[in-house]
Amino acid sequence: MHAAKRLIVLCAIWAAGLSAQSPRKPASQPDVFLVTIDTLRADHVHCYGYGPIQTPALDSLAKDGVRFAEAFTPSPITNASHTSILTGLLPSTHGVTDFGVRLASTFPVWAELLKKQGYHTGAFIGSVVLDSQNFAPGLDRGFDLYDNFPKVAQNKSRWGRLERRGRDVAQHAETWLSTHPAGPHFVWVHFYDPHDPYDPPPPYSQIYKDRLYDGEIAYADSALADFVTYLKKKGWYENSVVIIVGDHGEGLGEHHEETHGIFLYDSTTHVPLIIKFRGQWQAGRVVEGQVRTTDILPTVIDLLKIPPPGRLDGESLISYLDLVGTAETTLRAAFGETDYPMRFGWAPLRSVRREGFKFIEAPKPELYDLRSDPRELTNNYAPWDATVQKSRAMLSDLKSKMPVRSSSAESVSQSTIDELKALGYLGPADVGSTTNVPEPSLLPDPKDKIEEQNLLHKAMMASEDGRSSEARAALEKVLELDPKTPTALRQLGELELHAGDYAKAAEHLKHAREILPDDVTAAFYEGQALDAEGDLVGAREALEASLKLTPSRFPARLLLGQVYLSLKDPKAAEDQFEAALLLRPQNAEAQLWLARAQIASGKFVGAVQQLEPLSNSQPNNAEVFELLAQGYSGLGKKVEAERAESRAKTLRKNRQP
Ligand SMILES: [Zn+2]
């Protein structure tokens, strides 16, 4: 063969090889699929060495990818930990340390970064706790579709209102992918199943009937299998990057913590992390060194060779994988942070996990030698210990680099707080303003309060489930432990209020407010209880106290107006209803109450002006016409009054069964 001809043939072979390797676009980016599994302890996954469970999907991804044996979340709370995964930042940096806190637009999110690179982006969540309409504002940035929950729940069942089963979440993601086949994709799928209450569907409820938490994990694994099978069927698996990570673990009684959120022990911070790279690079490798969930986004940025955002608290994991040894990885310090104890009036915690030691900063500080004491049972804290001093220096260095912000939860509605409680969390607006919060070191150590937290959690879940006597018993037990627990007093008050025992409710709530005068929710409930009991002066005082702290609380305004009307002070009532209408101008109930107050103070012109448009928008509301009749009578318009009266009568008659 002539040299020139040989060159042409070689070129043809080379070109053919090229086109076989690169499908449509020569520089196409891989699909990226992120699967977060809620409340997943690393040591309850089969490929992490837990024998009594079957997790074939996780195991097979570990076989195709890299399994990080020692991965840690900086936060044991869903919103904070997910925000850390999606930003590569610590909670103290991104500021989402509580439910309902908006992620500041200054921090770019994973989806935004990839969208800029031409990615098609979708997020599919399994719990209302990550809904961007209330609990996780800002987390939807950069997503073409963020699959929130319906604004109005279709039914009262937990499923669809608060949670979606993993298979449903996978279905939602698959449906979207099928209708948006053009890549590259970035899809985040969130399986909430292992979160309590543990209620796996059959056959997992049977196979794991004595270990329902494991049953939920096995079920979540089946949802993951469903999703991976779909990706394979579409031919997207091989060339994609698939990342599986837990958002936090579960206490399961270790350190007396039943669930998660309060402590920073490994039981709730050690999570599984598996990354399957494009073309199964490094398949089957296990990295033993300590890594953090904040390292995930930097890794993706590194892989895709895209410009990083201004700040990242984590670092890419690629450099570690290029190397053979693992000793170098022990230097990555894993920070832990939780402010959730503050919801109960207890001290927040900070921790540093580094070189085989864990230091926890608390009113009673802790130091564990993880090599000899992996369960963190023997506290070796001494103020002069070198590890303690180094850890404290690292924490204060971190604090000095924290962006200055006035982070506070957005005002969330009562229904939102109720949903949060149904999930077993105490909501942000439950404990009034935080201006009077003392120095953290002066607050009780959560270690001394964990039994109370378990009971409060139990009570919230029992209330949600309609088991009120169980909830009452749990709350009474909290008060036996500490009769001055405002959260228990408030919840007990709320429980009695709903049960109709107004005197008891008022008593508990009054007590709660004596301990925590800024508790707006307790004040509001006390107002309701006293009003129901007929103590109008007391109700007025409580509602005014509640509104002084949060003036924009619509139901409190409405109720206070009604109390004023009952107190024969229509002028003051009018003020309240007008204020309520400033908050919700279209609210028919407030409009009707305002008309009532106006009629009571003889302002018939105003009342009729208020009611006439309502009679058009609500032509079947008997009350509107009844009040209209009173208004016309007051104005001497006899004919109109009679017409309105007869309309009201007809409507009432039709309403009778
Ligand atoms: Zn979670």
XYZ file of C-alpha atoms and ligand atoms in Angstrom:
658
model
C 0.000 0.000 0.000
C 1.305 3.481 -0.943
C 2.115 5.727 1.925
C -0.489 8.301 0.875
C -3.189 5.695 0.498
C -2.289 4.179 3.835
C -2.647 7.596 5.435
C -6.129 8.039 3.947
C -7.197 4.631 5.253
C -5.772 5.408 8.680
C -7.591 8.734 8.703
C -10.841 7.018 7.774
C -10.400 4.504 10.595
C -9.576 7.323 13.004
C -12.613 9.354 11.926
C -14.879 6.310 12.226
C -13.551 5.662 15.681
C -14.198 9.260 16.637
C -17.775 9.239 15.463
C -18.409 5.973 17.249
C -17.183 7.489 20.508
C -19.003 10.790 20.349
C -22.695 10.591 19.559
C -24.410 13.800 18.463
C -22.170 16.589 19.597
C -18.425 16.052 19.767
C -18.056 17.739 23.152
C -21.289 16.451 24.669
C -21.496 16.514 28.431
C -22.684 13.427 30.327
C -26.093 13.174 31.925
C -25.859 13.693 35.674
C -28.317 11.915 37.971
C -28.317 12.727 41.680
C -30.331 10.473 43.971
C -30.619 11.510 47.608
C -32.058 8.983 50.033
C -33.424 10.555 53.182
C -32.493 9.381 56.669
C -30.128 6.693 55.391
C -27.522 5.445 57.837
C -24.428 4.141 56.059
C -24.259 1.117 58.347
C -27.758 -0.019 57.333
C -26.841 -0.590 53.679
C -25.765 -4.022 52.462
C -22.671 -2.913 50.535
C -21.596 -0.981 53.637
C -21.373 -4.253 55.520
C -24.883 -4.629 56.946
C -25.845 -8.260 56.522
C -29.533 -8.389 57.438
C -30.745 -6.203 54.551
C -31.035 -6.541 50.791
C -30.076 -3.391 48.858
C -29.268 -4.800 45.406
C -29.559 -1.469 43.570
C -27.120 0.324 45.859
C -24.777 -2.684 45.776
C -24.781 -2.815 42.000
C -24.074 0.916 41.698
C -21.164 0.448 44.100
C -19.904 -2.314 41.792
C -20.153 -0.025 38.759
C -18.777 3.005 40.582
C -16.829 4.200 43.581
C -18.073 3.644 47.114
C -16.959 6.166 49.710
C -16.860 4.279 52.978
C -16.495 7.343 55.192
C -18.756 10.136 53.919
C -20.224 12.748 56.271
C -23.012 15.284 56.078
C -22.441 18.632 57.796
C -26.064 18.678 58.977
C -28.525 16.129 60.401
C -31.511 18.137 59.093
C -33.037 17.559 55.642
C -33.168 21.120 54.321
C -29.732 22.147 55.525
C -28.054 18.943 54.344
C -29.674 18.997 50.903
C -28.744 22.649 50.473
C -25.149 21.682 51.316
C -25.205 18.922 48.686
C -26.653 21.285 46.086
C -24.277 24.184 46.825
C -21.083 22.545 48.096
C -21.335 24.874 51.091
C -21.635 24.363 54.831
C -24.945 25.356 56.462
C -23.251 28.248 58.267
C -22.170 29.534 54.850
C -25.365 29.062 52.837
C -27.527 30.046 55.804
C -30.280 27.464 55.343
C -30.110 26.200 58.901
C -33.839 25.816 59.394
C -37.058 25.020 57.577
C -38.456 27.862 55.522
C -35.206 29.838 55.280
C -34.703 31.129 51.752
C -31.436 30.213 50.057
C -29.857 33.590 49.265
C -29.479 34.247 45.548
C -25.789 35.024 46.085
C -25.080 31.284 46.364
C -25.251 29.501 43.010
C -26.947 26.113 43.053
C -25.940 22.949 41.193
C -28.890 23.154 38.758
C -28.115 26.777 37.886
C -24.488 25.975 37.124
C -25.452 23.085 34.840
C -28.305 24.933 33.197
C -25.768 27.541 32.083
C -23.969 24.683 30.313
C -27.079 23.764 28.366
C -28.382 21.071 30.712
C -32.070 20.216 30.981
C -32.832 20.154 34.677
C -35.508 18.509 36.801
C -36.001 17.901 40.536
C -38.330 15.239 41.953
C -38.898 15.390 45.690
C -40.411 12.836 48.057
C -41.388 15.123 50.915
C -43.148 18.436 51.366
C -40.187 19.416 53.562
C -38.245 20.141 50.339
C -41.169 21.914 48.670
C -39.843 25.207 47.313
C -43.224 26.922 47.848
C -42.845 26.890 51.614
C -40.120 24.911 53.423
C -37.287 25.135 50.897
C -37.591 28.485 49.118
C -34.802 29.071 46.605
C -33.810 25.418 46.258
C -35.695 25.276 42.955
C -33.351 27.774 41.305
C -32.036 26.525 37.969
C -34.537 23.689 37.616
C -36.734 23.626 34.501
C -39.135 21.594 36.586
C -39.173 21.389 40.381
C -41.838 18.842 41.173
C -43.517 20.474 44.182
C -46.554 19.168 46.003
C -50.033 20.381 45.008
C -50.930 23.622 46.813
C -54.200 22.120 47.984
C -53.955 18.488 49.014
C -56.368 16.147 47.245
C -57.095 14.203 50.421
C -56.171 13.943 54.077
C -53.930 10.938 53.619
C -50.257 11.352 54.417
C -49.384 10.132 50.918
C -49.554 12.888 48.363
C -50.051 15.551 51.028
C -46.815 15.228 53.012
C -44.920 12.414 51.335
C -44.605 10.536 48.076
C -43.485 6.934 47.986
C -40.141 6.342 46.284
C -41.690 4.506 43.339
C -43.989 7.486 42.699
C -41.036 9.874 42.783
C -39.141 7.648 40.325
C -42.254 7.532 38.114
C -42.514 11.333 38.100
C -38.850 11.609 37.084
C -39.174 8.953 34.390
C -42.285 10.566 32.922
C -40.500 13.897 32.710
C -37.394 12.355 31.165
C -39.507 10.518 28.600
C -41.154 13.765 27.549
C -37.830 15.643 27.601
C -35.464 13.161 25.976
C -32.980 15.768 24.676
C -29.892 15.829 26.844
C -27.731 16.495 28.618
C -29.856 16.090 31.751
C -29.313 16.979 35.326
C -31.986 15.228 37.367
C -32.241 15.149 41.139
C -34.436 12.452 42.648
C -35.218 12.456 46.384
C -36.488 9.312 48.134
C -37.936 10.191 51.530
C -39.043 6.693 52.538
C -36.620 5.802 55.371
C -37.735 8.905 57.291
C -40.059 8.099 60.205
C -42.853 7.084 60.620
C -41.526 3.749 59.324
C -44.297 2.436 57.141
C -42.931 0.423 54.200
C -45.406 -1.038 51.704
C -45.655 -4.801 51.211
C -43.722 -7.010 50.771
C -41.149 -4.950 52.746
C -43.606 -4.493 55.618
C -43.661 -8.287 55.919
C -40.033 -9.179 55.197
C -38.810 -6.527 57.635
C -41.760 -6.554 60.040
C -39.490 -6.393 63.083
C -37.185 -3.780 61.540
C -39.440 -1.361 59.691
C -36.659 1.215 59.252
C -34.702 -1.388 57.288
C -37.891 -2.198 55.410
C -38.126 1.435 54.291
C -34.489 1.344 53.140
C -35.069 -1.873 51.198
C -38.146 -0.278 49.609
C -36.221 2.909 48.718
C -33.592 0.656 47.142
C -36.320 -0.902 44.982
C -37.341 2.595 43.844
C -33.699 3.261 42.979
C -33.640 -0.024 41.040
C -36.716 1.134 39.146
C -34.968 4.382 38.185
C -31.672 2.730 37.190
C -33.538 0.146 35.085
C -35.247 3.017 33.297
C -31.898 4.725 32.597
C -30.482 1.470 31.239
C -33.525 0.886 29.049
C -33.067 4.356 27.583
C -29.372 3.697 26.999
C -28.431 6.595 29.274
C -26.800 4.695 32.119
C -23.419 3.816 30.642
C -22.358 7.365 29.807
C -23.951 9.116 32.751
C -22.686 10.122 36.145
C -24.948 8.662 38.852
C -24.538 9.859 42.428
C -26.306 8.304 45.406
C -26.050 9.936 48.812
C -27.892 9.955 52.133
C -28.882 13.365 53.511
C -28.302 12.243 57.120
C -28.653 9.126 59.249
C -30.995 8.108 62.060
C -30.294 7.848 65.779
C -32.229 4.598 66.357
C -31.773 5.103 70.070
C -28.007 5.625 70.026
C -27.100 8.332 72.542
C -30.835 8.160 73.387
C -31.667 9.913 70.132
C -34.481 8.126 68.334
C -34.584 10.141 65.115
C -32.230 12.902 63.976
C -31.603 16.632 64.060
C -30.405 17.224 67.603
C -27.009 15.491 67.791
C -23.888 15.308 65.612
C -22.784 11.743 66.325
C -21.863 9.422 63.456
C -25.261 7.708 63.794
C -26.853 10.717 62.090
C -23.912 12.185 60.136
C -22.286 9.127 58.524
C -24.030 8.576 55.189
C -23.542 6.341 52.154
C -22.006 7.998 49.093
C -21.621 6.165 45.791
C -20.544 7.765 42.528
C -20.790 5.866 39.264
C -18.686 7.707 36.727
C -19.014 7.860 32.953
C -17.995 4.570 31.355
C -17.751 2.942 34.794
C -14.404 4.630 35.527
C -12.788 3.156 38.663
C -15.607 0.601 38.935
C -15.706 -1.260 42.224
C -13.229 0.988 43.974
C -13.729 1.741 47.660
C -12.332 4.961 49.116
C -11.694 4.586 52.836
C -10.635 8.163 53.518
C -12.970 10.699 55.076
C -14.991 12.776 52.594
C -17.893 15.192 52.930
C -21.187 15.620 51.087
C -20.006 19.175 50.322
C -17.347 17.534 48.094
C -19.966 16.196 45.656
C -20.718 19.389 43.714
C -17.006 20.346 43.419
C -16.434 16.847 41.980
C -19.131 17.349 39.350
C -17.724 20.783 38.478
C -14.293 19.198 38.120
C -15.624 16.360 35.947
C -17.548 18.642 33.618
C -14.730 21.213 33.514
C -17.105 24.092 34.166
C -16.259 27.347 35.954
C -16.689 26.958 39.738
C -18.755 29.437 41.756
C -17.008 32.009 43.936
C -17.029 29.886 47.053
C -17.088 26.176 47.726
C -16.541 24.667 51.168
C -15.929 21.222 49.689
C -13.239 20.003 47.265
C -13.287 17.730 44.246
C -12.846 14.026 44.916
C -11.238 13.354 41.523
C -7.690 14.054 42.623
C -8.105 11.402 45.314
C -9.257 8.842 42.801
C -6.299 9.478 40.507
C -4.010 8.531 43.361
C -3.503 4.990 44.534
C -3.217 5.352 48.298
C -5.878 6.592 50.695
C -3.789 7.964 53.558
C -3.915 11.469 52.094
C -7.667 11.633 52.437
C -7.660 11.523 56.231
C -6.878 15.235 56.328
C -10.260 16.373 55.085
C -11.937 17.729 58.188
C -15.671 17.129 58.347
C -17.564 19.877 60.133
C -20.950 19.261 61.709
C -23.533 21.897 62.572
C -27.020 21.822 64.042
C -29.175 24.720 65.142
C -32.274 22.554 65.439
C -31.931 22.222 69.268
C -32.581 25.985 69.443
C -36.173 25.341 68.320
C -36.623 23.777 71.748
C -34.634 26.424 73.577
C -31.461 24.314 73.822
C -27.898 25.048 72.746
C -26.852 24.570 69.099
C -23.983 22.139 68.439
C -20.838 22.303 66.291
C -18.379 19.492 65.614
C -15.098 18.690 63.912
C -14.299 15.148 62.770
C -10.669 14.817 61.860
C -7.785 12.374 62.044
C -9.760 9.786 63.932
C -11.194 12.172 66.520
C -14.539 13.864 66.948
C -14.842 17.056 68.930
C -18.313 18.388 69.734
C -18.655 21.945 71.004
C -21.546 22.092 73.460
C -22.249 23.492 76.930
C -20.716 20.156 78.012
C -18.082 19.594 75.291
C -17.181 16.113 74.020
C -14.125 14.444 72.509
C -14.093 10.908 71.131
C -11.235 8.764 69.893
C -13.031 7.129 66.978
C -10.327 4.510 66.398
C -10.850 2.867 69.756
C -14.386 4.136 70.354
C -16.305 4.264 67.050
C -19.669 4.420 68.844
C -18.624 7.635 70.607
C -19.336 6.336 74.088
C -16.377 7.552 76.155
C -16.021 11.302 76.406
C -12.328 12.209 76.721
C -12.817 15.947 76.729
C -10.212 18.034 78.492
C -9.807 21.743 77.734
C -6.006 21.450 77.390
C -6.144 18.513 74.984
C -4.330 19.394 71.735
C -7.122 17.988 69.530
C -9.684 20.045 71.436
C -7.622 23.187 71.024
C -6.980 22.566 67.329
C -10.687 21.817 66.746
C -11.761 24.959 68.586
C -9.358 27.016 66.488
C -10.805 25.474 63.321
C -14.359 26.231 64.419
C -13.544 29.831 65.232
C -11.707 30.193 61.911
C -14.794 28.860 60.163
C -16.987 31.304 62.062
C -14.794 34.230 61.023
C -15.254 33.260 57.356
C -19.013 33.036 57.671
C -20.865 35.543 55.515
C -22.703 38.209 57.497
C -26.423 37.804 57.136
C -29.641 38.286 58.964
C -30.968 34.858 58.234
C -34.416 34.206 59.520
C -37.202 31.959 58.513
C -39.741 33.559 56.222
C -43.106 33.998 57.807
C -44.796 30.701 57.165
C -48.499 30.042 57.356
C -50.176 28.106 60.139
C -51.004 25.283 57.728
C -47.320 25.067 56.844
C -46.361 24.822 60.510
C -48.979 22.122 60.975
C -47.555 20.161 58.033
C -44.103 20.423 59.531
C -45.411 19.113 62.831
C -47.053 16.228 61.013
C -43.585 15.357 59.745
C -42.308 15.409 63.302
C -40.489 18.751 63.281
C -41.045 21.864 65.294
C -41.692 24.787 62.939
C -39.881 28.117 62.803
C -42.849 30.281 63.757
C -43.685 28.171 66.785
C -41.287 29.971 69.036
C -41.793 33.704 68.648
C -39.065 36.200 68.009
C -35.522 35.104 68.630
C -34.398 38.476 69.957
C -34.370 37.299 73.548
C -32.335 34.156 72.905
C -29.505 34.001 75.416
C -25.888 33.190 74.620
C -25.794 29.544 73.370
C -23.466 28.400 76.141
C -26.079 29.462 78.691
C -28.752 27.300 77.105
C -29.340 23.727 78.291
C -27.155 21.056 76.710
C -29.261 18.948 74.319
C -27.667 15.852 75.913
C -29.655 16.607 79.058
C -32.845 17.117 77.095
C -32.902 14.325 74.549
C -35.572 12.277 76.338
C -37.845 15.316 76.210
C -37.191 15.681 72.506
C -38.039 12.022 71.876
C -41.310 12.434 73.743
C -42.160 15.686 71.967
C -41.455 14.006 68.648
C -43.637 11.050 69.626
C -46.435 13.440 70.615
C -46.272 15.283 67.285
C -46.485 12.064 65.310
C -49.312 10.714 67.508
C -51.293 13.964 67.148
C -50.923 13.832 63.374
C -52.206 10.283 63.436
C -55.244 11.199 65.558
C -53.954 9.225 68.572
C -54.522 12.101 70.976
C -54.454 10.137 74.233
C -51.005 8.818 73.278
C -49.891 12.353 72.448
C -51.274 13.633 75.766
C -49.460 10.903 77.714
C -46.148 11.705 76.003
C -46.508 15.424 76.682
C -47.448 14.856 80.311
C -44.314 12.739 80.643
C -42.227 15.636 79.312
C -43.733 17.834 82.005
C -42.826 15.229 84.607
C -39.206 15.528 83.433
C -39.371 19.300 83.414
C -42.636 21.071 84.325
C -41.381 24.227 82.653
C -40.977 22.909 79.099
C -42.776 25.561 77.059
C -43.000 23.392 73.932
C -44.798 20.637 75.841
C -47.127 23.129 77.527
C -47.966 24.728 74.207
C -48.580 21.403 72.498
C -50.698 20.166 75.380
C -52.686 23.403 75.236
C -53.204 22.954 71.506
C -54.277 19.368 72.032
C -56.878 20.310 74.685
C -58.080 23.175 72.499
C -58.809 20.781 69.650
C -60.357 18.308 72.095
C -62.707 21.058 73.315
C -61.403 21.301 76.888
C -60.967 25.063 76.753
C -60.323 25.655 80.442
C -57.488 23.138 80.515
C -56.137 24.482 77.229
C -56.105 28.047 78.514
C -54.344 26.969 81.682
C -51.501 25.182 79.835
C -51.091 27.993 77.351
C -51.024 30.661 80.019
C -48.319 28.682 81.760
C -46.358 28.341 78.490
C -46.472 32.100 78.011
C -45.292 32.767 81.529
C -42.138 30.823 80.703
C -41.732 32.060 77.145
C -43.509 35.429 76.805
C -42.578 35.690 73.109
C -44.407 32.526 72.140
C -46.817 33.948 69.573
C -48.419 30.619 68.803
C -49.198 29.930 72.457
C -50.693 33.414 72.746
C -52.879 32.849 69.688
C -54.129 29.493 70.963
C -54.747 30.973 74.405
C -56.843 33.660 72.757
C -58.867 30.979 70.985
C -59.353 28.955 74.184
C -60.406 31.968 76.262
C -62.788 33.166 73.568
C -64.383 29.724 73.416
C -64.691 29.768 77.186
C -66.380 33.168 77.077
C -63.529 35.059 78.755
C -63.536 37.898 76.248
C -61.230 40.246 78.146
C -58.657 37.488 78.577
C -58.968 36.514 74.904
C -58.428 40.124 73.855
C -55.270 40.378 75.941
C -53.785 37.132 74.578
C -54.574 37.949 70.957
C -53.166 41.442 71.282
C -49.981 39.967 72.748
C -49.722 37.555 69.831
C -50.267 40.307 67.266
C -47.792 42.625 68.923
C -45.098 40.050 68.100
C -46.337 39.063 64.642
C -48.706 41.745 63.355
C -49.289 39.906 60.088
C -51.023 36.875 61.574
C -54.326 36.900 59.719
C -56.346 34.410 61.834
C -55.400 36.286 65.024
C -56.597 39.594 63.497
C -59.866 38.030 62.441
C -60.479 36.506 65.850
C -59.537 39.676 67.727
C -62.052 41.623 65.622
C -64.743 39.116 66.590
C -63.793 39.401 70.249
C -64.138 43.192 70.032
C -67.548 42.798 68.436
C -68.629 40.539 71.298
C -67.236 43.140 73.695
C -69.563 45.650 72.005
C -66.710 47.689 70.619
C -67.513 47.713 66.880
C -65.069 50.555 66.203
C -62.091 48.517 67.451
C -63.492 45.466 65.641
C -63.572 47.403 62.376
C -59.896 48.317 62.794
C -58.987 44.654 63.170
C -61.016 43.516 60.158
C -59.548 46.315 58.057
C -56.067 45.242 59.122
C -56.961 41.645 58.226
C -58.119 42.789 54.793
C -54.817 44.577 54.246
C -53.200 41.159 54.688
C -55.717 39.316 52.492
C -57.759 41.819 50.478
C -59.875 39.163 48.748
C -60.829 37.232 51.868
C -64.630 36.948 51.927
C -64.780 36.036 55.610
C -62.949 39.203 56.614
C -65.152 41.249 54.274
C -68.281 39.832 55.896
C -66.984 40.499 59.375
C -66.116 44.072 58.439
C -69.666 44.555 57.156
C -71.019 43.186 60.450
C -68.876 45.630 62.425
C -69.971 48.505 60.196
C -73.636 47.615 60.667
C -73.099 47.366 64.417
C -71.743 50.901 64.487
C -74.454 52.226 62.148
C -72.189 52.715 59.112
C -74.757 51.404 56.639
C -73.357 53.123 53.534
C -69.964 51.511 54.048
C -71.527 48.145 54.821
C -73.666 48.142 51.686
C -70.673 49.241 49.570
C -68.783 46.337 51.019
C -71.580 43.794 50.518
C -72.901 44.619 47.041
C -69.829 43.313 45.177
C -69.852 40.270 47.467
C -73.448 39.517 46.496
C -72.216 39.226 42.899
C -69.137 37.154 43.615
C -70.941 34.952 46.149
C -74.526 34.781 44.874
C -75.265 31.682 46.967
C -74.031 32.954 50.321
C -77.109 33.501 52.503
C -75.139 35.507 55.052
C -74.184 38.117 52.465
C -77.856 38.768 51.691
C -78.901 38.750 55.319
C -76.369 41.434 56.130
C -77.269 43.293 52.970
C -80.901 43.334 54.134
C -79.784 44.868 57.447
C -77.683 47.436 55.586
C -80.548 48.457 53.275
C -82.935 48.656 56.242
C -80.518 50.938 57.999
C -80.520 53.170 54.928
C -84.332 53.090 54.750
C -84.298 51.215 51.432
C -87.289 49.007 52.181
C -87.728 47.360 48.779
C -84.068 46.405 48.449
C -84.048 45.175 52.036
C -87.041 42.930 51.413
C -85.549 41.572 48.211
C -82.263 40.739 49.959
C -84.122 39.189 52.872
C -86.155 36.909 50.635
C -83.019 35.888 48.724
C -81.370 34.990 52.027
C -84.445 32.974 53.017
C -84.435 31.019 49.758
C -80.752 30.280 50.070
C -81.192 29.100 53.639
C -84.087 26.860 52.659
C -82.009 25.330 49.839
C -79.219 24.719 52.290
C -81.455 22.582 54.504
C -80.891 18.906 53.881
Zn -33.664 14.227 55.744
